[in-house]
Short mmCIF file of C-alpha atoms in Angstrom, two decimals:
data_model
loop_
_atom_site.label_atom_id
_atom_site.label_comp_id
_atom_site.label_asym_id
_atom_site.label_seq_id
_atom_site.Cartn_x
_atom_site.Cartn_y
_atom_site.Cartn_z
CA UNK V 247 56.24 -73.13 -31.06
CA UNK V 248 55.22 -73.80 -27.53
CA UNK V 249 53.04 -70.97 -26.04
CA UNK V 250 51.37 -69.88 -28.83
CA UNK V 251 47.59 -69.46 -28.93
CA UNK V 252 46.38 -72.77 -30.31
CA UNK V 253 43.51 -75.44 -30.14
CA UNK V 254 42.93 -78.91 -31.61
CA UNK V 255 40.14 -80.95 -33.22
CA UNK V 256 39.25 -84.21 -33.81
CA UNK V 257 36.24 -85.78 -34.61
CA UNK V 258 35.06 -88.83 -32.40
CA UNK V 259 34.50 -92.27 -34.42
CA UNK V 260 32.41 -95.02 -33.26
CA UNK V 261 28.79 -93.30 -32.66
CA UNK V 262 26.99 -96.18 -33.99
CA UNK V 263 23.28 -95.20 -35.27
CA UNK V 264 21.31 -93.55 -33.13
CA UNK V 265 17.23 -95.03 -32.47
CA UNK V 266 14.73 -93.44 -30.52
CA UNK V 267 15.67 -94.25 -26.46
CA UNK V 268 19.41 -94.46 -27.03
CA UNK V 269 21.19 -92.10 -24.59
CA UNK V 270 23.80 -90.01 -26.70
CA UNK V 271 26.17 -88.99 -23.38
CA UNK V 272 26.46 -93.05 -22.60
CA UNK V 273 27.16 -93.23 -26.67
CA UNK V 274 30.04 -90.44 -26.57
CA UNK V 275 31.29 -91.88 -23.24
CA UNK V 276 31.28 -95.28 -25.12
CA UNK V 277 33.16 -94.03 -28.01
CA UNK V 278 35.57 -91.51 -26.41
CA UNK V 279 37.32 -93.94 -24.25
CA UNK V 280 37.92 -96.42 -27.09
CA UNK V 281 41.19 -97.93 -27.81
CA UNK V 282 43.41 -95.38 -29.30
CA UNK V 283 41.51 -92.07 -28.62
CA UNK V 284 42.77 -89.22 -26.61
CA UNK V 285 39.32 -89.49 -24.17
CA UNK V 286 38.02 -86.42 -22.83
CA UNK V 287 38.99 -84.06 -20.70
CA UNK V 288 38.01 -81.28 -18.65
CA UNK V 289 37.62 -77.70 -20.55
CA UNK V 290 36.99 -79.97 -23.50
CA UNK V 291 34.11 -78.73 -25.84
CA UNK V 292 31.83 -81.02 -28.08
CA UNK V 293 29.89 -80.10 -30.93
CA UNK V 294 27.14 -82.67 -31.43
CA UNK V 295 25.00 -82.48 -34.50
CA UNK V 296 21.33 -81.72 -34.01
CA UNK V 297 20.44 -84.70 -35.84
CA UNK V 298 21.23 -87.44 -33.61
CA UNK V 299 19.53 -86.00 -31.25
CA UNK V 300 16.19 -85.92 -33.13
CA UNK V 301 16.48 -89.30 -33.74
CA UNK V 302 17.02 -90.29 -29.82
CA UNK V 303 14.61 -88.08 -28.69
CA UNK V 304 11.77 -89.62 -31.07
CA UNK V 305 11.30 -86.41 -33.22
CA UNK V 306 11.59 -88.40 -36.36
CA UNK V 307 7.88 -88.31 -37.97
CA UNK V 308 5.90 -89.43 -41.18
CA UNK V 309 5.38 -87.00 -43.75
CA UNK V 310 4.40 -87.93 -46.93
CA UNK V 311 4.58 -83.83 -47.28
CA UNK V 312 7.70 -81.88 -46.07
CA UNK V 313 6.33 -79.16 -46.44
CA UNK V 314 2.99 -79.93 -44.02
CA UNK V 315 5.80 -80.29 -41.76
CA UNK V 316 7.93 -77.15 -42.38
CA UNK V 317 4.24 -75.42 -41.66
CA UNK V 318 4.00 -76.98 -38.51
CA UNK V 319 7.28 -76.10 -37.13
CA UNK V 320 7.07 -72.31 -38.56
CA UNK V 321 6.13 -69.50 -36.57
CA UNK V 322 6.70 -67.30 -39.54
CA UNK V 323 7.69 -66.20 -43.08
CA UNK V 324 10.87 -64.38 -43.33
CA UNK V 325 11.22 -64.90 -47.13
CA UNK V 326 9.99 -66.86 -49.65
CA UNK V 327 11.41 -67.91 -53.18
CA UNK V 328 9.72 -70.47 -55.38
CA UNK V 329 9.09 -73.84 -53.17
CA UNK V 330 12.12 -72.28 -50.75
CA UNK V 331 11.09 -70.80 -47.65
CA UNK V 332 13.25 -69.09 -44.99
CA UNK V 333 11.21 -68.91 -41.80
CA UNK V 334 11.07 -68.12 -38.00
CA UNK V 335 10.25 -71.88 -35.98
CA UNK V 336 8.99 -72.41 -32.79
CA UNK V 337 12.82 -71.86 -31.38
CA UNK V 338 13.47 -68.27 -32.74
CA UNK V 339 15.59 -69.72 -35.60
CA UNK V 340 15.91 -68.07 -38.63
CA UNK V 341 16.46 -71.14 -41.07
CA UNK V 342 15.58 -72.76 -44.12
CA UNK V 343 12.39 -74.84 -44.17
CA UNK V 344 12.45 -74.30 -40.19
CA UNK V 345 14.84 -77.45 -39.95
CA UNK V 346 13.08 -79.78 -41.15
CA UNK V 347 15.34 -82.15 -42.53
CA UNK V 348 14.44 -85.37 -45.08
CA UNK V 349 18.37 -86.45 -45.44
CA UNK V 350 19.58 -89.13 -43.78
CA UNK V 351 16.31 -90.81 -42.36
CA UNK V 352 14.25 -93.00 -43.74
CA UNK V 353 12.31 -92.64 -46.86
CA UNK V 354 8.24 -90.94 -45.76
CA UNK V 355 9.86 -89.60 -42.52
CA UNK V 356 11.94 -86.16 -41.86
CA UNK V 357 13.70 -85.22 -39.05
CA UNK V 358 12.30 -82.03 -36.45
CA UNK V 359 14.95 -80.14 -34.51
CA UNK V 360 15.16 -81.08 -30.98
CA UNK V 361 12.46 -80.28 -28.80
CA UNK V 362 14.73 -78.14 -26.36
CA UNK V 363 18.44 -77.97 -28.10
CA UNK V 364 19.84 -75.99 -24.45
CA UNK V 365 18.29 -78.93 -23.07
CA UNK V 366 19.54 -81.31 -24.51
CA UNK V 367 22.82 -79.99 -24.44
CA UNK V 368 22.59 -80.29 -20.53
CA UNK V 369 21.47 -83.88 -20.52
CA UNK V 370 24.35 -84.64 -22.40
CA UNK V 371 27.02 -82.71 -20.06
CA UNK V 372 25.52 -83.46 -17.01
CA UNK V 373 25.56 -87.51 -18.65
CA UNK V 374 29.61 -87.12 -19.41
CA UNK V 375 30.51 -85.88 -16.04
CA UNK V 376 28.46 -88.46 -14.36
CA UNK V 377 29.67 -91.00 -16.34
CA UNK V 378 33.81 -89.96 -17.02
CA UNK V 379 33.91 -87.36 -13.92
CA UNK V 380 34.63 -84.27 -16.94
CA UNK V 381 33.30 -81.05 -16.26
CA UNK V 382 32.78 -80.24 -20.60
CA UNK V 383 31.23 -77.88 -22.44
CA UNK V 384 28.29 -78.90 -24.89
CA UNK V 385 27.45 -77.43 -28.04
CA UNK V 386 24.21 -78.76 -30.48
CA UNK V 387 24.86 -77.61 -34.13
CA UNK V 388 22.79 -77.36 -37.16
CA UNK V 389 23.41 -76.45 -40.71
CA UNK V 390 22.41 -72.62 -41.37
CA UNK V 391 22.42 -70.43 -44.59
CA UNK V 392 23.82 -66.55 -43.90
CA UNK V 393 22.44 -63.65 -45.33
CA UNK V 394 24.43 -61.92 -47.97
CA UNK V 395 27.07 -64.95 -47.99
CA UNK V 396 27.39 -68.59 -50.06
CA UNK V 397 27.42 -72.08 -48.60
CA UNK V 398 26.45 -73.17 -45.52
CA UNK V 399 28.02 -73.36 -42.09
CA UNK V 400 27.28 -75.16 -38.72
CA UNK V 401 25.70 -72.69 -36.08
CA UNK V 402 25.07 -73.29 -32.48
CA UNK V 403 21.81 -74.24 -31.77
CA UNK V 404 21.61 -75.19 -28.36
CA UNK V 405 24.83 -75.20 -25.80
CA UNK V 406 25.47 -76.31 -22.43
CA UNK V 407 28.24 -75.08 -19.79
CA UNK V 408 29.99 -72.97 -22.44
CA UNK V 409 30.18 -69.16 -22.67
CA UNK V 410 27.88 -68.62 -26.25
CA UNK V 411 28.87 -64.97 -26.55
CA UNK V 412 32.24 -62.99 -25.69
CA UNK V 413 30.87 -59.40 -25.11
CA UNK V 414 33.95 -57.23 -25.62
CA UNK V 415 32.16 -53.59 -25.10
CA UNK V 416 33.74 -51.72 -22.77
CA UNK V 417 37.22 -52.72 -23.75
CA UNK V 418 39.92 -51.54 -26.43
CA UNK V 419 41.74 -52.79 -29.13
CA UNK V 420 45.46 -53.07 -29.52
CA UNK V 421 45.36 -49.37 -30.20
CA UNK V 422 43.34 -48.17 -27.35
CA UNK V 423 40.67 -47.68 -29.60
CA UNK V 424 37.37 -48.28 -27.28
CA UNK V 425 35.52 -51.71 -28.34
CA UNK V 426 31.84 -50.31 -28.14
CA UNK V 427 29.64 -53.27 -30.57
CA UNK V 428 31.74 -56.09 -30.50
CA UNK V 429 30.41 -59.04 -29.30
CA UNK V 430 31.73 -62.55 -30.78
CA UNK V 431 29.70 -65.74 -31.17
CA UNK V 432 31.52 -67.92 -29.63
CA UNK V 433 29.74 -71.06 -29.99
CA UNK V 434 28.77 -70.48 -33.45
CA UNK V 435 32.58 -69.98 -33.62
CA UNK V 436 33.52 -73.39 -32.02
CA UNK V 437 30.08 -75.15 -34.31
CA UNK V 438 31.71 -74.04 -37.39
CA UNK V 439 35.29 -75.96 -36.06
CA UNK V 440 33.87 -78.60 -35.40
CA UNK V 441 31.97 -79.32 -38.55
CA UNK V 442 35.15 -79.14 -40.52
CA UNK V 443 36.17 -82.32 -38.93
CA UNK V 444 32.97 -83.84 -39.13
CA UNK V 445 32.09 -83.41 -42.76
CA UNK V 446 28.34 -83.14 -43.77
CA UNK V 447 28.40 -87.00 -44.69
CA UNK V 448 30.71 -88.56 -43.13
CA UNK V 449 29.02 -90.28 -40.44
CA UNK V 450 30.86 -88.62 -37.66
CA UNK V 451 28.26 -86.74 -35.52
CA UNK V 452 30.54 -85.37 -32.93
CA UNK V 453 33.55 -83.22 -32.33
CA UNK V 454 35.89 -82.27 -29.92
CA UNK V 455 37.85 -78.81 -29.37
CA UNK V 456 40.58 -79.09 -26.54
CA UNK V 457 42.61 -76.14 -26.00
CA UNK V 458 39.97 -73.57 -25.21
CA UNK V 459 39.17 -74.25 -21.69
CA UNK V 460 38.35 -71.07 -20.89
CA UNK V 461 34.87 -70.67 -22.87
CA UNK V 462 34.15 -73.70 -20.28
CA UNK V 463 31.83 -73.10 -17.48
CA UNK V 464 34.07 -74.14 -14.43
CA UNK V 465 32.34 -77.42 -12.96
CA UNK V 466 30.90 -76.25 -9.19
CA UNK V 467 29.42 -72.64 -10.10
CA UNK V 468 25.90 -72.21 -9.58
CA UNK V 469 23.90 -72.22 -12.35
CA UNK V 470 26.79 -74.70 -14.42
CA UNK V 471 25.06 -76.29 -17.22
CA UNK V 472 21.26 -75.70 -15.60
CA UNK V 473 20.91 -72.29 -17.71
CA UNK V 474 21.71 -70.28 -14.81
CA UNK V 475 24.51 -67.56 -14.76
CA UNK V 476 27.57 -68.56 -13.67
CA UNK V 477 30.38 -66.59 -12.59
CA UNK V 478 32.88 -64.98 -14.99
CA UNK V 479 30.09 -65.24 -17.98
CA UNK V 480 26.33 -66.64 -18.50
CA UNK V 481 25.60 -69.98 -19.29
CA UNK V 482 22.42 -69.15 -20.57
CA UNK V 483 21.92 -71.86 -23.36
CA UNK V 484 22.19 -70.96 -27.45
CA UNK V 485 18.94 -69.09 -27.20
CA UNK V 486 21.46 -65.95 -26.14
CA UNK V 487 22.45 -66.05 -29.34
CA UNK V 488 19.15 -65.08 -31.50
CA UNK V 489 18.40 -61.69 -31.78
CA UNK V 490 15.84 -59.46 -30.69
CA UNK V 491 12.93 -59.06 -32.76
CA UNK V 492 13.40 -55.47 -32.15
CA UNK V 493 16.99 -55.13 -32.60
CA UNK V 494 16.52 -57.08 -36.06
CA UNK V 495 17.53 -54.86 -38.85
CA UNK V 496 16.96 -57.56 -41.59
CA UNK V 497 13.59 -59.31 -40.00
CA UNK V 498 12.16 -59.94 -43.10
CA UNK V 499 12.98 -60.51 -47.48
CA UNK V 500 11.82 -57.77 -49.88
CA UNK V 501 8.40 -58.84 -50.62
CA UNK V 502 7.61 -59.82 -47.03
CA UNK V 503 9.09 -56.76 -45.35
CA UNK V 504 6.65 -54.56 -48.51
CA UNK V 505 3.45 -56.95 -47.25
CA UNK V 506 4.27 -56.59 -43.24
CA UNK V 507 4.99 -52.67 -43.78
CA UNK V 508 1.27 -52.28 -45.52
CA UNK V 509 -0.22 -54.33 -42.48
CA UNK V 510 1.57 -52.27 -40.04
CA UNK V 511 0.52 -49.23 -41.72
CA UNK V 512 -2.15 -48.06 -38.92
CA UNK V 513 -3.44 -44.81 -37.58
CA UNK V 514 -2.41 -44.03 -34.87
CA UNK V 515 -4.14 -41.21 -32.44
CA UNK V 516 -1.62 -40.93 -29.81
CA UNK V 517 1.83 -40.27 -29.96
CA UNK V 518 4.82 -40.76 -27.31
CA UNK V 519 6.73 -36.80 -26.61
CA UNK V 520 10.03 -38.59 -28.59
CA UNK V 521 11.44 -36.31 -31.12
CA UNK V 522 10.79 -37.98 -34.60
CA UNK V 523 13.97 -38.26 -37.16
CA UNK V 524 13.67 -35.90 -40.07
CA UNK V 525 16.22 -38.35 -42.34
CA UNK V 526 13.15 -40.99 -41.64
CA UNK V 527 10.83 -38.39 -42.91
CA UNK V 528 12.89 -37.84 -45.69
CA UNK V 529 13.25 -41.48 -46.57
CA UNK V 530 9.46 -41.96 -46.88
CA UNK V 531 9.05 -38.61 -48.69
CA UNK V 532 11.48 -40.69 -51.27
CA UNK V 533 9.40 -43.73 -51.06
CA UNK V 534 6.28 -41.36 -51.74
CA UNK V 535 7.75 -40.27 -54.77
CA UNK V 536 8.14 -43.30 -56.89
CA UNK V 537 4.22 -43.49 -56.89
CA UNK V 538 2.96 -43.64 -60.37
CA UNK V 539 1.69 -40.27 -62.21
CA UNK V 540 0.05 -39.40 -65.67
CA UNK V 541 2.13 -37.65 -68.22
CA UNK V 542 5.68 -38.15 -66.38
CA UNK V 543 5.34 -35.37 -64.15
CA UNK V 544 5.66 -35.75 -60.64
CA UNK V 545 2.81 -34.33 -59.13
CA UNK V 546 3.47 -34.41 -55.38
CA UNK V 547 4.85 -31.58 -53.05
CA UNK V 548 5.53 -32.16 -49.00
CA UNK V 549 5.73 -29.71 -46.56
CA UNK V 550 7.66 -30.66 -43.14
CA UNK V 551 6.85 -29.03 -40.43
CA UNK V 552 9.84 -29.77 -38.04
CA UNK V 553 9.34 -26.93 -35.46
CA UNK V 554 6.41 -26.82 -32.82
CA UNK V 555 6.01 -22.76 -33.93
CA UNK V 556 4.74 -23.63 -37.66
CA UNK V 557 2.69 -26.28 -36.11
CA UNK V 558 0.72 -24.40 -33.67
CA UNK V 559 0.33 -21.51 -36.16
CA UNK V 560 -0.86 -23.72 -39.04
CA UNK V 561 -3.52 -25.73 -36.51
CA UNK V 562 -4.63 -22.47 -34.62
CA UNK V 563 -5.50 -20.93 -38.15
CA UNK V 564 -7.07 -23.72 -39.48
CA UNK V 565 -8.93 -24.55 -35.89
CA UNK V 566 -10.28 -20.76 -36.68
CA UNK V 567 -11.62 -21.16 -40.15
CA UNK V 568 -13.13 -24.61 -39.00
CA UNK V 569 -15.06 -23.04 -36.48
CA UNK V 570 -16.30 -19.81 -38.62
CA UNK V 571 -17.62 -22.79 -41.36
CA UNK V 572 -19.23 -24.92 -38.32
CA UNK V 573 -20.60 -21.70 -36.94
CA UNK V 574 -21.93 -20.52 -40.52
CA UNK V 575 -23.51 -23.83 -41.18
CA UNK V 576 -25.51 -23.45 -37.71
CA UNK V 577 -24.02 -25.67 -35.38
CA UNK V 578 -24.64 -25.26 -31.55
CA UNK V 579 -20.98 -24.15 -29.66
CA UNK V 580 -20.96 -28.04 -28.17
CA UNK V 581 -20.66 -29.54 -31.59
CA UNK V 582 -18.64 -27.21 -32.76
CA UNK V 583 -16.63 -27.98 -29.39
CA UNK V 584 -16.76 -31.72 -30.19
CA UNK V 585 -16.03 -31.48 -33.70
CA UNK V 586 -12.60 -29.54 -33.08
CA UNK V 587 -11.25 -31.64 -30.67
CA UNK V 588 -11.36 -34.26 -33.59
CA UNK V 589 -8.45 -32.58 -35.03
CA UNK V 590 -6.18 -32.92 -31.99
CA UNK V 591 -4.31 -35.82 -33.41
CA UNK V 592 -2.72 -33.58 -34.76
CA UNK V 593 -2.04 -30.96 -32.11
CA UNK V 594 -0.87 -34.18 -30.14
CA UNK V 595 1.87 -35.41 -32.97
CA UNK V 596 5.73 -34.05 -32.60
CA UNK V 597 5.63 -33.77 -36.35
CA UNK V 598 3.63 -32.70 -39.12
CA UNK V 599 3.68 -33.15 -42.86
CA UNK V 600 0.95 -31.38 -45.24
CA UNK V 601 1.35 -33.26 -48.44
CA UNK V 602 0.31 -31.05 -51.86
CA UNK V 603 -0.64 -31.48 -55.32
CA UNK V 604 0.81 -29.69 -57.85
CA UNK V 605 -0.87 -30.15 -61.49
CA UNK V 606 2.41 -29.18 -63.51
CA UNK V 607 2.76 -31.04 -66.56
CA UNK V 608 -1.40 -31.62 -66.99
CA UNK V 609 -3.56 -31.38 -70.15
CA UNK V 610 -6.03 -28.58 -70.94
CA UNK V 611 -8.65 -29.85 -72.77
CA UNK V 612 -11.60 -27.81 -74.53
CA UNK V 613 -14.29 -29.48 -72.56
CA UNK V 614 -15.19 -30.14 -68.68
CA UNK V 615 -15.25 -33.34 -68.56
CA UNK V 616 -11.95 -34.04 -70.07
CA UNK V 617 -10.58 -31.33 -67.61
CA UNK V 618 -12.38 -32.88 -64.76
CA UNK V 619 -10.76 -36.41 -65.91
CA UNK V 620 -7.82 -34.88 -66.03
CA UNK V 621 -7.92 -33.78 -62.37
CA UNK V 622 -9.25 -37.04 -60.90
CA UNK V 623 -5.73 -38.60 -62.52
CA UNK V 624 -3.61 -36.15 -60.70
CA UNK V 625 -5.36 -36.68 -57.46
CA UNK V 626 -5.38 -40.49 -57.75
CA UNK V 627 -1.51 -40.04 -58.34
CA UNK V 628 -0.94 -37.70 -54.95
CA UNK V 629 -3.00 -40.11 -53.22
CA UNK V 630 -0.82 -43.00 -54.54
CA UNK V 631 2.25 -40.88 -52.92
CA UNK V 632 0.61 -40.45 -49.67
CA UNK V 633 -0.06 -44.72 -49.19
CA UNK V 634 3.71 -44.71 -50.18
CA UNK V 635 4.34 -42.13 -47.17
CA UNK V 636 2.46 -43.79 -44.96
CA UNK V 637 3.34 -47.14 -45.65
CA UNK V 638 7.24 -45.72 -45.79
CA UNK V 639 6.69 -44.39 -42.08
CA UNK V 640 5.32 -48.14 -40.83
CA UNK V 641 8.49 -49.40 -42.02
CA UNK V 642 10.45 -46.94 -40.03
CA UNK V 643 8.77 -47.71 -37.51
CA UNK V 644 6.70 -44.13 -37.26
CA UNK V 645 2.65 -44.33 -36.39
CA UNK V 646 0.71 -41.47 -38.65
CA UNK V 647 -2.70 -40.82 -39.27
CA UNK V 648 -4.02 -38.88 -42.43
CA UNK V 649 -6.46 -36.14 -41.39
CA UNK V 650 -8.38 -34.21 -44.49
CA UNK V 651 -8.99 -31.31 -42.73
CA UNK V 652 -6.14 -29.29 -44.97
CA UNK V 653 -8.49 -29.90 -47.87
CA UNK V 654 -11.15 -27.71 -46.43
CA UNK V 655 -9.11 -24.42 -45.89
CA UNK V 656 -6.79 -24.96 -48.19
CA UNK V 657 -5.97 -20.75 -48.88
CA UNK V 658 -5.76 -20.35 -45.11
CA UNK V 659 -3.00 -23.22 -45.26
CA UNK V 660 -1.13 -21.57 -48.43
CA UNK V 661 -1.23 -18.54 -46.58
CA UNK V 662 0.36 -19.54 -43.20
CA UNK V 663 2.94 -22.09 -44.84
CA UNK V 664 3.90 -19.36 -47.32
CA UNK V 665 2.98 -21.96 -50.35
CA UNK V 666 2.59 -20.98 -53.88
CA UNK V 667 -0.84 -20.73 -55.09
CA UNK V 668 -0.74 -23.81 -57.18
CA UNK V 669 0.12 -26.18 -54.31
CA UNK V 670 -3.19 -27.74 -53.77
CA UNK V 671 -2.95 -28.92 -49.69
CA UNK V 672 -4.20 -32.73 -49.65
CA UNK V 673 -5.04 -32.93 -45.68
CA UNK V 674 -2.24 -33.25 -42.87
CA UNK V 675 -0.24 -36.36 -41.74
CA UNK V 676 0.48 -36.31 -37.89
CA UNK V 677 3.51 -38.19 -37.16
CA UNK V 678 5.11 -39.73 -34.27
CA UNK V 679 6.09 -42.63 -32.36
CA UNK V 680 3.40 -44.56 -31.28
CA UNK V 681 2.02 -44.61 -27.35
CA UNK V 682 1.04 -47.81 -27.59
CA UNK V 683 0.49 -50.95 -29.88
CA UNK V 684 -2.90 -49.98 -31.95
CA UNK V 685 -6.01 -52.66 -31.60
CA UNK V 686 -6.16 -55.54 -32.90
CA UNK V 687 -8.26 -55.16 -36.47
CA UNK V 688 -10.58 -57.58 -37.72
CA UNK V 689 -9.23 -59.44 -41.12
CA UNK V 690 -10.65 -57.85 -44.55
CA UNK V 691 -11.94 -60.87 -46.97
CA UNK V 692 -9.93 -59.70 -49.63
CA UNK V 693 -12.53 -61.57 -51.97
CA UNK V 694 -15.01 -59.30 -50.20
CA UNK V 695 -13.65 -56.75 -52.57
CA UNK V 696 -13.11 -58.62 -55.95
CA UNK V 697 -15.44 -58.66 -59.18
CA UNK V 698 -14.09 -60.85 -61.89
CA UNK V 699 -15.79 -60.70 -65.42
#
C-alpha cells in the first residue's frame, strides 16, 4: 500500500546501564550501528527516557525519605490525596511526586529529573550528528498521569531539533470549517509511540520513529537544536509545551483551588475600566448562597447593579445622607471632605453589588433577648454569604472590596434601589478587575487565634 501515510518504530537494544559520566549519544551511536539494526538516519526521531539521563548526569541522590525529596524538587501543591501529591517542580511540570522516582535505582537513593531535559536533549543530537553525521530529532520522555483519564502515558519532557507543537489555527478542516484552537502536541504524540515499544520494564530506554521527517528541524537552520527558532517551526525545547499559568483552567484540585481562592480573596481599591461579566457575578451569587442559615431559610438577597446610571444615583444619595450625618455630628467641611472620598472605591468599581438580609423564616420570641439572638443568627448567616461572594469573585478572578457604608443609610438605599422594606442593605461590594497585583500581606499565626480547652 505504497504511499500511504505511515511511520515505523523500533526500540534500540544494547544500552547497557547507564553510571554517572557515561555519555548517552556515544551509547546510542554504540548501539544503533550494531550488527543487524537498521542505524539511524536523518529525519529520524528518538525518544530517550528521562531516566538514563538522571543517572549520567549524577542526579541520582540518597534519601532515606522520598518524600524530603519530592519537597525539594516542588515548587507547588496542585493536589493532594492521602501520602499522593500532584505538584508543580522546579521545571513547570505538573506531575506526581514532582518526578521523583525510587524504581529502578538502588535501594536509599531516587532518581531527580534532569537538570535541563531541552538540554539534554541537545547534547544528545548535537553528540549523534557529530558522531554518525545524522541531523535527528531528540525527544526526553517521562511517565505522566492525565487529568480526567486512567493509566499513564509517556510525555515529552524535554526535546531537541523537533517541532513540539503543530499549531493548526488559521487553517480548515476537510470541510472548510476554520481550525481556530487546534494545536497538536506533537512530541507528546511521538513520546507516547515510542514508549509502546519500549515497555515500562523492559530495559530498553530508547526509541526510534522513522517516517516522520518532517517534525525534524532541517540540519543547517539557525537556531537547529540550540533552542532558537528555526525556519518553518520553533525549536524551542519541551518547555513550549507547559501551559501558562494564566491560561490554566485546571491549576489546582478541589481543596487547593478552595484554600488558594480564600488567600486570593483581597480588597482591592482600584479597579482597571474592563467591563466585568455578569454570568461571573452570577456564579458567585450561587456560591454565596450555599452559606449556612438557621431554620432552612435562605436569608440572603443581592442586588446587581450592572448599569453606571443606578450606580451614580445610589452613591450620590448615599454621599448626601453621609454628609448631612457628618455635618450633624459637627465635623469641620475638611473631614467631612476626607471622610467621603473614603467611599470612592466604590465610585471607582465598573460594578456594584449591595448584598441584603432578609429575616423570612425567623422566630418571634416573647422576650428581647431571644429576639436579639435571633437576629445576630441571621446576620452571622448573610455574612457567611458575603465571604462566599467574595471568595467566589477571587476565584473568577474579580478584585472586590466590602464597604459598610449601605448599613448606615439603609432607607435612603431601599428607596433609590426600589427594595422592599424588609431587605435589610448589608454594605456595598465594589467589583472589578484589579489595576494591579495587591501588596504583599504579612502571614496571620493561625495559632495566634486559637483557644483550646
Amino acid at each position: 500500500m505504497t504511499g500511504l501515510p505511515a511511520y515505523r518504530v523500533w526500540a534500540l537494544p544494547g544500552i547497557p546501564e547507564v553510571r554517572t559520566g557515561d555519555d548517552i549519544a556515544k551509547l546510542i551511536a554504540s548501539a544503533a550501528t550494531a550488527d543487524g539494526l537498521p542505524g539511524l538516519a536523518d529525519g529520524d526521531v528518538l525518544m530517550v527516557t528521562s531516566k538514563i539521563l538522571s543517572k549520567a548526569e549524577g542526579r541520582v541522590v540518597r534519601a532515606d525519605d522520598r518524600e524530603a525529596a519530592i519537597d525539594a524538587e516542588a515548587v507547588r501543591v496542585v493536589a493532594r490525596r492521602g501520602p499522593l501529591r500532584i505538584v508543580e517542580n522546579r521545571l513547570g511540570l505538573v506531575m506526581a511526586a514532582a518526578g521523583v522516582d525510587a524504581s529502578n535505582t538502588p535501594a536509599g537513593t531516587v532518581l531527580l529529573l534532569p537538570e535541563d531535559p531541552d538540554a539534554s536533549a541537545r547534547r544528545i543530537r548535537t553528540g549523534l550528528r557529530d558522531t554518525l553525521g545524522v541531523n535527528v530529532g531528540v525527544v526526553v520522555t517521562d511517565t505522566f498521569g492525565r487529568p480526567w483519564r486512567s493509566g499513564l502515558t509517556d510525555v515529552a519532557i524535554g526535546a531537541a531539533g523537533v517541532r513540539v507543537l503543530d499549531d493548526l489555527r488559521g487553517g480548515t478542516d476537510a470541510h472548510g470549517n476554520p481550525l481556530s484552537a487546534t494545536v497538536v502536541a506533537t512530541a507528546d504524540e511521538l513520546a507516547a509511540a515510542g514508549d509502546l515499544v519500549k515497555g515500562k520494564a523492559a530495559g530498553l530506554p530508547v526509541a526510534v520513529v522513522r517516517g516522520l521527517s518532517h517534525v525534524v528541524v532541517p540540519a543547517g537552520v539557525a537556531g537547529a537544536g540550540d533552542g532558537g527558532d528555526a525556519a518553518g517551526g520553533a525549536d524551542e525545547g519541551a518547555r513550549a509545551l507547559v501551559r501558562d499559568a494564566a491560561d490554566d483552567m485546571f491549576r489546582l484540585g478541589t481543596s487547593e483551588a478552595v484554600r488558594e481562592a480564600v488567600t486570593l480573596r483581597r480588597t482591592v481599591r482600584e479597579f482597571t475600566d474592563d467591563p466585568v461579566d455578569g454570568g461571573a457575578v452570577r456564579r458567585a451569587v450561587a456560591a454565596a448562597v450555599t452559606a449556612p442559615a438557621p431554620h432552612h431559610t435562605t436569608p440572603w438577597r443581592f442586588v446587581l447593579l450592572e448599569s453606571a446610571e443606578s450606580r451614580v444615583r445610589l452613591l450620590d444619595a448615599m454621599r448626601d445622607a453621609w454628609i448631612a450625618d457628618l455635618r450633624g455630628d459637627g465635623f469641620t467641611e475638611e473631614n467631612i471632605a476626607r471622610r467621603v472620598r473614603r467611599g470612592d472605591v466604590l465610585r471607582k468599581a465598573p460594578y456594584l453589588v449591595v448584598p441584603c438580609l432578609v429575616m423570612d423564616g425567623s422566630h418571634t420570641y416573647p422576650d428581647a433577648r431571644r429576639n436579639a439572638s435571633e437576629r445576630e443568627m441571621f446576620v452571622v448567616a448573610a455574612g457567611a454569604g458575603v465571604q462566599n461572594f467574595l471568595v467566589a469573585l477571587a476565584g473568577e478572578r474579580l478584585g472586590s472590596a466590602w464597604v459598610s457604608s449601605t448599613m448606615f443609610c439603609r432607607d435612603v438605599v431601599r428607596d433609590v434601589l426600589g427594595l422592599p422594606a424588609d431587605w435589610d442593605p448589608m454594605g456595598a461590594v465594589a467589583v472589578g478587575r484589579p489595576a494591579a497585583a495587591p501588596p504583599s500581606r504579612a502571614a496571620r499565626d493561625a495559632s495566634a487565634f486559637v483557644t483550646v480547652r
